[in-house]
XYZ file of C-alpha atoms in Angstrom:
689
model
C 0.000 0.000 0.000
C 2.824 2.435 0.869
C 4.459 1.746 -2.498
C 1.213 2.588 -4.321
C 0.749 5.826 -2.378
C 4.336 6.837 -3.093
C 3.893 6.109 -6.814
C 0.823 8.337 -6.954
C 2.575 11.194 -5.176
C 5.752 11.236 -7.255
C 4.275 12.987 -10.329
C 3.053 15.793 -8.104
C 6.506 16.660 -6.798
C 9.354 18.304 -8.706
C 11.657 15.511 -9.803
C 15.402 15.982 -9.640
C 16.181 13.191 -12.090
C 19.234 13.719 -14.265
C 18.590 15.733 -17.402
C 19.444 18.974 -19.115
C 19.199 21.760 -16.583
C 17.997 25.178 -17.760
C 19.997 28.049 -16.305
C 17.944 29.705 -13.582
C 15.008 27.301 -13.886
C 13.609 26.049 -10.578
C 10.467 24.206 -11.711
C 8.198 23.250 -14.556
C 4.432 23.561 -14.108
C 1.375 23.382 -16.280
C -0.232 26.756 -16.886
C -3.642 25.174 -16.442
C -2.779 24.350 -12.809
C -2.408 28.050 -11.962
C -5.456 29.035 -9.828
C -6.121 32.267 -11.746
C -6.121 30.582 -15.158
C -9.386 29.439 -16.679
C -9.320 26.349 -18.891
C -11.979 24.148 -20.419
C -12.332 21.238 -22.798
C -13.936 22.177 -26.115
C -14.991 19.505 -28.621
C -13.121 16.910 -26.557
C -9.832 18.772 -26.889
C -7.697 20.980 -24.691
C -4.176 22.334 -25.140
C -1.859 22.288 -22.137
C 1.047 24.717 -21.809
C 4.176 23.964 -19.807
C 5.907 26.874 -18.061
C 9.416 27.060 -16.725
C 9.568 28.979 -13.457
C 12.830 30.857 -12.930
C 14.652 31.677 -9.707
C 13.626 35.344 -9.845
C 9.964 34.335 -10.105
C 9.369 35.094 -13.777
C 7.994 32.395 -16.064
C 8.318 31.460 -19.715
C 6.708 28.916 -22.014
C 9.044 25.934 -21.999
C 10.660 24.867 -25.264
C 8.424 21.998 -26.372
C 11.296 20.165 -28.059
C 12.816 19.585 -24.611
C 9.623 18.225 -23.046
C 8.079 14.793 -22.801
C 4.354 14.213 -22.309
C 2.483 11.146 -21.092
C -0.980 9.999 -20.037
C -1.805 7.419 -17.366
C -4.971 6.228 -19.121
C -5.178 6.314 -22.906
C -8.764 5.109 -22.725
C -9.686 8.501 -21.271
C -7.317 10.807 -23.192
C -4.171 10.833 -25.292
C -1.597 13.624 -25.450
C 0.656 14.861 -28.229
C 2.958 17.779 -27.438
C 0.480 19.340 -25.032
C -2.544 18.694 -27.260
C -4.936 16.489 -25.286
C -7.749 14.611 -27.015
C -10.415 12.798 -25.019
C -11.025 9.258 -26.214
C -14.672 9.152 -25.142
C -14.435 6.642 -22.294
C -15.400 7.586 -18.776
C -12.731 7.849 -16.133
C -9.744 9.919 -15.067
C -6.287 10.260 -16.496
C -3.276 12.252 -15.398
C -1.376 14.147 -18.106
C 2.267 14.543 -17.111
C 4.914 16.834 -18.570
C 8.638 16.586 -17.832
C 11.725 18.475 -18.938
C 13.965 15.699 -17.630
C 14.593 17.512 -14.346
C 11.206 18.723 -13.179
C 7.706 17.480 -13.850
C 4.074 18.368 -13.295
C 0.741 16.778 -13.992
C -2.952 17.599 -14.251
C -6.073 15.444 -14.093
C -8.564 15.079 -16.933
C -11.989 13.662 -16.063
C -14.610 12.348 -18.465
C -18.007 11.532 -17.022
C -21.736 11.906 -17.724
C -22.968 15.488 -17.793
C -24.871 16.715 -14.731
C -27.838 17.708 -16.901
C -27.784 15.280 -19.822
C -30.102 15.576 -22.797
C -32.735 12.837 -22.365
C -32.854 12.176 -26.096
C -29.093 12.138 -26.476
C -26.979 11.094 -23.471
C -24.129 13.526 -23.115
C -20.760 13.433 -21.418
C -18.356 16.141 -20.417
C -14.665 16.485 -19.900
C -13.187 18.516 -17.101
C -9.725 19.785 -16.258
C -8.985 19.213 -12.565
C -6.187 21.420 -11.239
C -3.467 20.288 -8.853
C -3.029 22.446 -5.758
C -0.064 23.785 -3.863
C 2.221 26.759 -3.380
C 4.236 25.954 -6.515
C 1.250 27.089 -8.611
C 1.044 30.545 -7.003
C 3.268 31.857 -9.781
C 1.760 35.338 -9.934
C 2.521 35.895 -6.276
C 6.048 34.535 -6.797
C 6.569 36.745 -9.836
C 5.525 39.882 -7.965
C 7.791 38.999 -5.038
C 10.733 38.765 -7.434
C 10.057 42.065 -9.208
C 11.760 45.360 -8.472
C 9.501 48.377 -7.982
C 10.622 49.614 -11.412
C 9.482 46.346 -12.992
C 6.139 46.555 -11.221
C 5.527 50.103 -12.408
C 6.677 49.118 -15.887
C 3.916 46.512 -16.124
C 1.389 49.343 -15.724
C 2.751 51.463 -18.581
C 1.404 51.331 -22.152
C 2.915 54.084 -24.328
C 2.562 54.507 -28.076
C 5.366 54.801 -30.594
C 3.300 56.142 -33.457
C 6.141 58.263 -34.770
C 9.853 58.606 -34.104
C 11.733 61.734 -35.143
C 8.983 62.649 -37.600
C 8.723 59.240 -39.267
C 6.026 56.591 -38.824
C 7.300 53.615 -36.836
C 6.768 50.554 -39.047
C 9.782 48.543 -37.903
C 11.584 48.111 -34.615
C 14.139 50.825 -33.893
C 17.093 50.309 -31.514
C 15.971 53.324 -29.467
C 12.467 51.896 -28.970
C 13.823 48.448 -28.147
C 15.947 50.040 -25.431
C 12.946 51.913 -23.998
C 10.978 48.649 -23.771
C 13.852 47.133 -21.794
C 14.797 50.151 -19.668
C 11.252 50.812 -18.494
C 10.214 47.120 -18.309
C 7.096 48.022 -20.297
C 3.986 45.917 -19.817
C 2.406 46.912 -23.103
C 2.443 49.048 -26.231
C -0.443 50.470 -28.260
C -0.273 50.450 -32.068
C -1.868 52.943 -34.454
C -2.698 52.975 -38.153
C 0.691 54.524 -38.895
C 2.349 51.401 -37.434
C 0.344 48.650 -39.170
C 0.648 49.051 -42.941
C 0.912 45.512 -44.344
C 0.272 42.084 -42.896
C 3.893 40.941 -43.144
C 5.291 44.200 -41.773
C 2.819 44.252 -38.862
C 3.497 40.653 -37.821
C 7.249 41.333 -37.913
C 6.936 44.554 -35.885
C 4.796 42.860 -33.224
C 7.220 39.930 -32.987
C 10.127 42.351 -32.572
C 8.304 44.121 -29.737
C 7.783 40.796 -27.969
C 11.428 39.894 -28.469
C 12.440 43.216 -26.871
C 10.559 42.402 -23.651
C 12.973 40.721 -21.249
C 10.796 38.717 -18.824
C 7.079 39.178 -19.373
C 5.117 39.230 -22.604
C 3.828 42.569 -23.842
C 0.158 43.451 -24.170
C 0.200 44.486 -27.838
C -2.867 46.646 -28.108
C -4.827 48.373 -30.863
C -8.170 50.158 -31.467
C -9.687 47.772 -34.008
C -13.323 48.575 -33.311
C -14.478 48.186 -36.892
C -16.127 50.937 -38.928
C -14.718 54.436 -38.591
C -12.114 53.384 -35.981
C -10.131 50.740 -37.833
C -6.342 50.600 -37.620
C -5.214 47.619 -39.694
C -4.513 48.768 -43.232
C -4.477 45.203 -44.565
C -7.292 43.760 -42.463
C -11.040 43.396 -42.875
C -12.627 46.717 -41.942
C -16.109 45.588 -40.805
C -19.030 48.064 -40.895
C -18.868 49.345 -37.289
C -21.030 49.175 -34.180
C -24.025 51.285 -35.205
C -24.291 49.240 -38.389
C -24.344 46.131 -36.178
C -27.000 47.821 -34.072
C -29.101 48.226 -37.215
C -28.850 44.480 -37.945
C -30.297 43.658 -34.490
C -28.293 40.423 -34.752
C -26.193 39.094 -31.862
C -25.002 36.334 -34.209
C -23.581 38.844 -36.684
C -22.011 40.823 -33.834
C -20.366 37.662 -32.491
C -19.064 36.778 -35.953
C -17.646 40.274 -36.452
C -15.889 40.181 -33.072
C -14.557 36.715 -33.838
C -13.241 37.733 -37.280
C -11.525 40.811 -35.868
C -10.009 38.675 -33.111
C -8.739 36.053 -35.546
C -6.957 38.700 -37.591
C -5.386 40.384 -34.559
C -4.348 37.030 -33.094
C -2.684 36.022 -36.360
C -0.616 39.222 -36.228
C 0.363 38.697 -32.591
C -1.841 41.547 -31.352
C -3.387 40.230 -28.152
C -5.573 43.067 -26.818
C -8.255 45.071 -28.590
C -9.594 48.346 -27.219
C -13.129 47.384 -28.226
C -16.077 47.195 -28.057
C -17.476 50.675 -27.407
C -20.326 50.215 -24.901
C -21.356 53.854 -24.751
C -25.094 54.380 -25.196
C -25.419 57.015 -27.912
C -28.577 58.729 -26.697
C -27.332 62.209 -27.637
C -27.512 62.955 -31.388
C -25.114 65.867 -30.824
C -22.315 63.589 -29.589
C -19.217 64.503 -31.613
C -16.927 61.628 -30.634
C -19.032 58.475 -30.159
C -21.864 58.548 -32.716
C -21.676 55.518 -35.005
C -19.026 53.938 -32.763
C -21.961 53.045 -30.471
C -24.374 50.171 -31.108
C -27.230 52.618 -30.543
C -29.353 54.497 -28.031
C -30.911 51.495 -26.275
C -28.980 50.194 -23.240
C -30.412 46.723 -23.825
C -29.358 46.678 -27.492
C -25.879 47.977 -26.671
C -25.506 45.335 -23.952
C -26.751 42.433 -26.067
C -24.621 43.172 -29.122
C -21.648 44.369 -27.075
C -21.536 41.129 -25.103
C -21.870 39.079 -28.308
C -19.005 41.036 -29.921
C -16.923 40.548 -26.753
C -17.538 36.802 -26.667
C -16.587 36.489 -30.320
C -13.422 38.513 -29.817
C -12.303 36.739 -26.637
C -13.006 33.305 -28.143
C -9.931 33.895 -30.319
C -7.642 34.549 -27.349
C -7.651 38.339 -27.812
C -8.569 40.446 -24.776
C -11.599 42.714 -25.175
C -11.938 46.163 -23.579
C -15.277 47.847 -22.890
C -15.134 51.620 -23.259
C -15.629 54.374 -22.087
C -16.708 53.824 -18.459
C -19.020 55.097 -16.985
C -20.351 56.270 -20.367
C -19.386 58.822 -23.017
C -22.594 58.575 -25.044
C -24.605 61.474 -23.663
C -22.008 64.201 -24.113
C -21.754 67.103 -26.533
C -18.005 67.696 -26.055
C -15.160 65.635 -27.518
C -12.814 64.632 -24.664
C -9.914 64.829 -27.112
C -10.598 68.582 -27.105
C -12.280 69.413 -23.778
C -13.737 68.010 -20.562
C -17.335 66.775 -21.026
C -19.867 66.354 -18.221
C -22.667 63.836 -17.676
C -25.051 65.356 -15.100
C -27.179 62.332 -14.162
C -27.573 60.661 -10.789
C -26.622 57.071 -10.029
C -30.135 55.675 -10.502
C -30.325 56.995 -14.057
C -26.739 55.927 -14.808
C -27.441 52.378 -13.620
C -30.463 52.153 -15.930
C -28.790 53.602 -19.018
C -25.068 54.348 -19.186
C -23.860 51.665 -16.766
C -26.188 48.869 -17.858
C -24.080 47.597 -20.807
C -20.914 47.747 -18.705
C -22.519 45.681 -15.948
C -23.628 43.086 -18.488
C -20.127 42.950 -19.968
C -18.600 42.572 -16.497
C -20.980 39.719 -15.712
C -20.037 38.075 -19.036
C -16.334 38.145 -18.140
C -14.884 40.968 -20.197
C -11.115 41.230 -19.758
C -10.684 44.996 -19.407
C -12.592 48.266 -19.102
C -11.402 51.660 -20.308
C -12.183 54.833 -18.378
C -13.734 58.014 -19.769
C -12.267 61.510 -19.453
C -15.745 62.716 -18.496
C -16.988 64.271 -15.247
C -19.914 62.738 -13.357
C -20.613 65.305 -10.605
C -23.512 63.281 -9.138
C -21.089 60.369 -8.580
C -18.027 62.400 -7.611
C -18.487 66.077 -6.754
C -14.814 66.521 -5.846
C -13.479 69.836 -7.116
C -9.876 70.364 -8.159
C -7.991 73.395 -9.423
C -7.408 73.366 -13.175
C -3.839 74.069 -14.264
C -5.295 75.607 -17.421
C -6.870 78.688 -15.845
C -7.013 78.154 -12.072
C -10.743 77.471 -12.107
C -12.452 74.762 -10.055
C -13.421 71.712 -12.107
C -14.953 68.341 -11.325
C -12.633 65.355 -11.235
C -12.965 63.263 -14.444
C -13.843 59.576 -14.090
C -10.339 58.509 -15.159
C -8.897 60.168 -12.039
C -11.764 59.508 -9.624
C -11.467 56.967 -6.766
C -15.244 57.193 -6.275
C -15.844 56.140 -9.894
C -13.121 53.529 -10.416
C -12.854 51.994 -6.952
C -16.153 52.918 -5.308
C -18.482 52.436 -8.268
C -16.726 49.989 -10.604
C -14.864 47.781 -8.154
C -17.014 47.838 -5.017
C -20.573 48.451 -6.225
C -20.463 46.766 -9.631
C -18.063 44.017 -8.548
C -15.555 44.258 -11.385
C -12.317 42.358 -10.813
C -10.650 42.670 -14.221
C -8.158 45.160 -15.621
C -8.923 48.892 -15.689
C -7.134 50.893 -18.380
C -7.252 54.667 -18.791
C -8.213 56.327 -22.022
C -5.213 58.050 -23.594
C -3.679 60.452 -21.085
C -2.441 62.776 -23.835
C -5.994 63.992 -24.568
C -6.886 67.622 -23.856
C -9.480 66.696 -21.230
C -6.519 65.613 -19.091
C -3.476 67.520 -20.347
C -5.130 70.952 -20.166
C -6.184 70.615 -16.535
C -3.591 68.299 -14.964
C 0.152 67.939 -15.263
C 1.299 64.700 -16.903
C 2.784 63.316 -13.669
C -0.110 64.499 -11.498
C -2.609 62.867 -13.868
C -0.860 59.498 -13.701
C -0.530 59.562 -9.910
C -4.209 60.463 -9.573
C -5.201 57.677 -12.008
C -3.246 55.052 -10.078
C -4.628 56.225 -6.738
C -8.122 56.140 -8.249
C -7.699 52.457 -9.094
C -6.478 52.186 -12.676
C -4.187 49.316 -13.634
C -2.826 50.337 -17.035
C -1.703 53.861 -17.862
C -2.359 54.428 -21.553
C -0.160 56.857 -23.472
C 1.349 58.836 -20.582
C 2.966 62.133 -21.546
C 6.726 62.013 -20.915
C 7.653 58.471 -19.941
C 10.746 59.331 -17.903
C 9.000 62.066 -15.892
C 6.003 59.823 -15.253
C 8.123 56.911 -14.015
C 10.180 59.187 -11.780
C 6.970 60.703 -10.423
C 5.462 57.295 -9.650
C 8.668 56.110 -7.961
C 8.705 59.229 -5.799
C 5.014 58.743 -4.948
C 5.790 55.196 -3.784
C 8.851 56.317 -1.821
C 6.887 59.015 0.006
C 3.971 56.690 0.692
C 1.488 58.679 -1.438
C 0.964 55.429 -3.374
C 1.473 52.182 -1.482
C 3.455 49.270 -2.876
C 0.384 47.166 -2.199
C -1.666 49.386 -4.506
C 0.895 48.879 -7.298
C 0.985 45.132 -6.710
C -2.809 44.868 -6.942
C -2.566 46.196 -10.495
C 0.367 43.976 -11.414
C -1.556 40.943 -10.173
C -4.510 41.794 -12.406
C -2.252 42.471 -15.399
C -0.338 39.196 -15.000
C -3.625 37.314 -14.550
C -4.855 38.740 -17.843
C -1.586 37.865 -19.558
C -1.663 34.279 -18.313
C -5.280 33.784 -19.384
C -4.593 35.192 -22.844
C -1.289 33.389 -23.322
C 0.741 36.597 -23.315
C 3.857 34.865 -22.050
C 7.473 34.954 -23.178
C 8.599 31.768 -24.877
C 11.980 30.084 -24.593
C 11.721 28.957 -28.202
C 12.059 31.582 -30.931
C 8.909 31.625 -33.070
C 9.265 30.457 -36.665
C 8.542 33.717 -38.508
C 7.921 31.892 -41.773
C 5.071 30.015 -40.112
C 3.804 33.176 -38.417
C 3.798 35.125 -41.679
C 2.221 32.311 -43.683
C -0.623 32.039 -41.156
C -1.097 35.813 -40.966
C -1.347 36.117 -44.748
C -3.952 33.363 -44.793
C -6.086 34.835 -42.006
C -5.875 38.639 -42.357
C -8.347 39.877 -44.958
C -9.460 36.317 -45.746
C -12.437 35.516 -47.956
C -14.293 34.125 -44.947
C -13.873 37.410 -43.085
C -14.909 39.409 -46.147
C -18.123 37.375 -46.206
C -18.776 38.247 -42.558
C -18.173 41.900 -43.416
C -20.453 41.781 -46.468
C -23.316 40.139 -44.579
C -23.048 42.633 -41.730
C -23.043 45.545 -44.170
C -26.000 44.268 -46.197
C -28.102 43.537 -43.104
C -27.318 46.976 -41.668
C -28.523 49.185 -44.530
C -31.610 51.009 -43.302
C -34.231 52.323 -45.696
C -35.558 55.268 -43.732
C -37.725 56.934 -46.400
C -39.059 55.806 -49.766
C -41.646 57.812 -51.722
C -41.923 55.092 -54.368
C -38.524 55.917 -55.869
C -36.664 52.776 -54.801
C -35.497 50.344 -55.907
C -34.013 51.930 -59.001
C -34.542 50.121 -62.300
C -33.054 52.340 -64.996
C -32.746 51.230 -68.583
C -29.237 50.964 -69.998
C -29.457 54.378 -71.657
C -30.936 56.112 -68.608
C -28.487 58.054 -66.469
C -27.951 58.002 -62.726
C -25.902 60.833 -61.208
C -24.109 60.751 -57.865
C -23.650 64.160 -56.215
C -21.623 64.948 -53.129
C -18.223 65.725 -51.662
C -16.749 63.565 -48.881
C -16.512 59.924 -50.014
C -18.550 60.771 -53.116
C -16.133 58.865 -55.331
C -16.560 55.702 -53.243
C -20.336 56.021 -53.539
C -20.051 56.723 -57.273
C -17.840 53.687 -57.931
C -20.214 51.404 -56.016
C -23.267 52.710 -57.921
C -21.446 52.508 -61.246
C -20.667 48.834 -60.601
C -24.432 48.237 -60.828
C -25.245 50.721 -63.601
C -22.505 51.734 -66.014
C -24.346 54.840 -67.183
C -23.628 56.700 -63.940
C -22.126 60.170 -63.633
C -20.497 62.041 -60.783
C -20.659 65.687 -59.769
C -18.326 66.454 -56.902
C -19.448 69.540 -55.009
C -19.367 70.707 -51.421
C -22.040 73.391 -51.877
C -24.882 74.534 -54.157
C -24.434 73.830 -57.867
C -24.170 76.336 -60.691
C -26.943 76.673 -63.256
C -24.776 74.781 -65.724
C -24.323 71.881 -63.305
C -28.040 71.799 -62.534
C -28.858 71.613 -66.243
C -26.711 68.467 -66.501
C -29.007 66.780 -63.991
C -32.333 67.501 -65.680
C -32.041 64.451 -67.942
C -31.039 62.091 -65.126
C -33.343 59.231 -64.178
C -32.381 59.664 -60.500
C -29.893 61.546 -58.345
C -28.066 59.915 -55.450
C -26.869 62.558 -52.985
C -24.289 61.386 -50.474
C -23.857 63.454 -47.305
C -21.212 63.037 -44.644
C -21.473 64.576 -41.174
C -19.975 63.990 -37.743
C -21.171 67.011 -35.762
C -24.129 69.341 -35.271
C -22.922 72.093 -37.585
C -22.313 69.602 -40.393
C -25.938 68.474 -40.442
C -27.387 71.963 -40.101
C -29.592 72.833 -43.049
C -27.499 75.995 -43.345
C -24.302 74.028 -43.988
C -23.091 74.089 -47.570
C -23.606 70.371 -48.289
C -27.147 70.450 -46.911
C -27.918 73.556 -48.987
C -26.762 71.527 -51.976
C -29.130 68.630 -51.241
C -32.098 70.939 -50.642
C -31.267 72.740 -53.881
C -31.513 69.421 -55.740
C -34.855 68.658 -54.096
C -36.346 72.115 -54.754
C -34.990 72.964 -58.219
C -35.297 69.631 -60.033
C -38.168 67.311 -60.878
C -35.769 64.351 -60.799
C -36.100 61.961 -57.846
C -33.386 62.568 -55.224
C -32.225 59.760 -52.935
C -30.087 60.721 -49.960
C -27.417 58.486 -48.442
C -26.299 59.232 -44.896
C -22.745 57.984 -45.297
C -21.822 58.197 -41.618
C -24.437 59.525 -39.179
C -28.054 58.512 -39.832
C -29.212 61.948 -38.612
C -28.454 63.704 -41.944
C -32.082 63.515 -43.112
C -32.908 66.065 -40.386
C -31.462 68.694 -42.734
C -33.393 67.575 -45.836
C -36.629 65.883 -44.646
C -38.409 66.482 -47.997
C -36.083 64.147 -49.893
C -37.708 61.377 -51.965
C -35.735 58.503 -50.483
C -33.113 58.053 -47.792
C -30.715 55.275 -46.802
C -28.489 55.128 -43.712
C -25.268 53.116 -44.047
C -23.455 54.124 -40.792
C -19.889 54.249 -42.102
C -17.493 54.918 -44.942
C -15.886 51.508 -45.419
C -16.085 49.916 -48.851
C -18.433 47.101 -47.854
C -21.041 49.639 -46.725
C -20.935 51.522 -50.028
C -21.327 48.246 -51.919
C -24.262 47.256 -49.726
C -25.906 50.660 -50.267
C -25.514 50.379 -54.042
C -26.961 46.862 -54.038
C -29.904 48.189 -52.018
C -30.487 51.120 -54.376
C -30.955 48.691 -57.269
C -33.015 46.132 -55.363
C -30.304 43.490 -55.213
C -30.289 43.720 -51.411
C -33.651 43.981 -49.691
C -33.040 46.365 -46.763
C -33.830 44.941 -43.343
C -31.869 47.343 -41.104
C -33.709 49.075 -38.260
C -32.697 52.452 -36.846
C -30.604 51.938 -33.695
C -31.272 55.582 -32.756
C -34.141 58.043 -32.886
C -33.829 60.749 -35.525
C -35.163 63.963 -33.962
C -37.436 66.389 -35.757
C -37.191 70.156 -35.649
C -40.326 70.495 -33.512
C -38.997 68.395 -30.649
C -40.809 65.274 -31.825
C -39.157 62.305 -33.491
C -38.750 62.506 -37.248
C -38.150 58.741 -37.267
C -38.411 56.500 -34.230
C -35.880 54.017 -32.882
C -36.634 50.715 -34.637
C -37.992 52.305 -37.817
C -36.999 50.672 -41.087
C -38.609 49.961 -44.465
C -38.184 47.068 -46.883
C -39.132 46.417 -50.512
């Protein structure tokens, strides 16, 4: 009996059998045994990852060529290089990994499901973790870090440009900064990500520059108007998804975006936007929101999140507690949301709570004041006036509201700290110290890296910020990294394989089909006085009129009807130009707005559209290229389509709809106000053929 007990215990203990010893390595463990790591068996398969734990507490993915794997019961599961496949028989097996010196194991169970389908008996596999201090690797890592390394994990600068040039490849100076400041992450912008091959190489070089811990390589790939990848699939954007009313499409869009980012090595996406766009005058959110309904935003936002995170890419809900009901762009000024907590819980905070409950990885703060939540006044460095503390810097918002009341345990990341809402009123160091004290974990785009780090070190030394407060953030960041596989690897990745996979995935036909379906289902026919669909004869002319993105609209229309002309104009036409339109079968007027003044009927482009309506007998069909609110400026138009964005797929879907090749099924995700205070078109309105 003692021999049997000893045999069962041996795999649980680090073995000191003779083998290659890795310099500085003190153990090998399975990532899936770490308490903070979530793992599950999907389609009877699970991949196990072996980590080497080093003397200083940091961990790396062990070189698989130096590992051996085994299973105690092949009837339950077999293993091949960490890939475990359940055989279908009930029972338990232990999967063991060894590097020749150390070993670890984990249990895999296969048994009948607790709630089986009566018609079809079902079984389920389960990963059963081992327990013990050796698996507390986050705690060990933090204990082994210097204070500089801990602070470094919280920093996420951008390197958009360097000495006036776009950064598209790793520079020695940037590589040194990554090392010197022990950076935890970097955010990429459109200037950095030009081609698939170049982007994958740049990201790999960033990861190689990190000395101990993998970098969170982050990007704003929302889809629609905020799309960074120049070689990726653009996707129509959130308000277009709101118009589809489809959680399935939203999931598929999130999944496709995640697959492309993952293939490039980008492991964190600053999306989705969960702001409720209930203010038509909002200059910064608009079509980045799923709509004005908290329930719709929550449903589609959670679906998008689940699709994105299913690919291993971290999702980030933004901008907490809500940037939707503002009329000021926080890039330019400091907006205010005046509502009390009860109203915020029902509207602005509802989608965030749903995302938290669904397990979203991170939440981004808003540079917006919420005086009914935090009435703290501070002195502005801009003009000495008293201002309310923005959410990004507010302990009452981040710790009191988000952490304590709403129960969020994930990563909090600031919005960019180089935005005017922060830089105008707070010094760069003061802003960062306030953000950390408020409860943020990741400092996005701090102004002046050296000054900020020195300021944080001084704040820790003086006791203004406790070491414990820093370590709380590092623990959350490392937990996120472990769950998303953002871990340094001992083996150098095969870049040929990486590039081949990236080229296959990024911009793939399958993703283009997801994009096309989303675009077609989003097109909303708001008005139709029996002018659509168009059915011109070959010799009958269609004319596209407009300024911004008019050529994209023209090309899409011309693909369906070759006899199509284009008049590019930003204001009322001359008599000569008007005369050219008299023989047209129909006029398609594209308008593009993003603020209140742009959609005013007194603006030049709206004067142009009303001129077409009033001076010609030809049917005029308006296309709201970006914001659906454009029809407010020309309500007498004969027909109107909303397409919610300026990406190519949306123009193609609009053109197909104009000619009846796509039957519009989109529903307005927002109310379009009328001039008399009543709704011109209600939320949920939408026509079909």
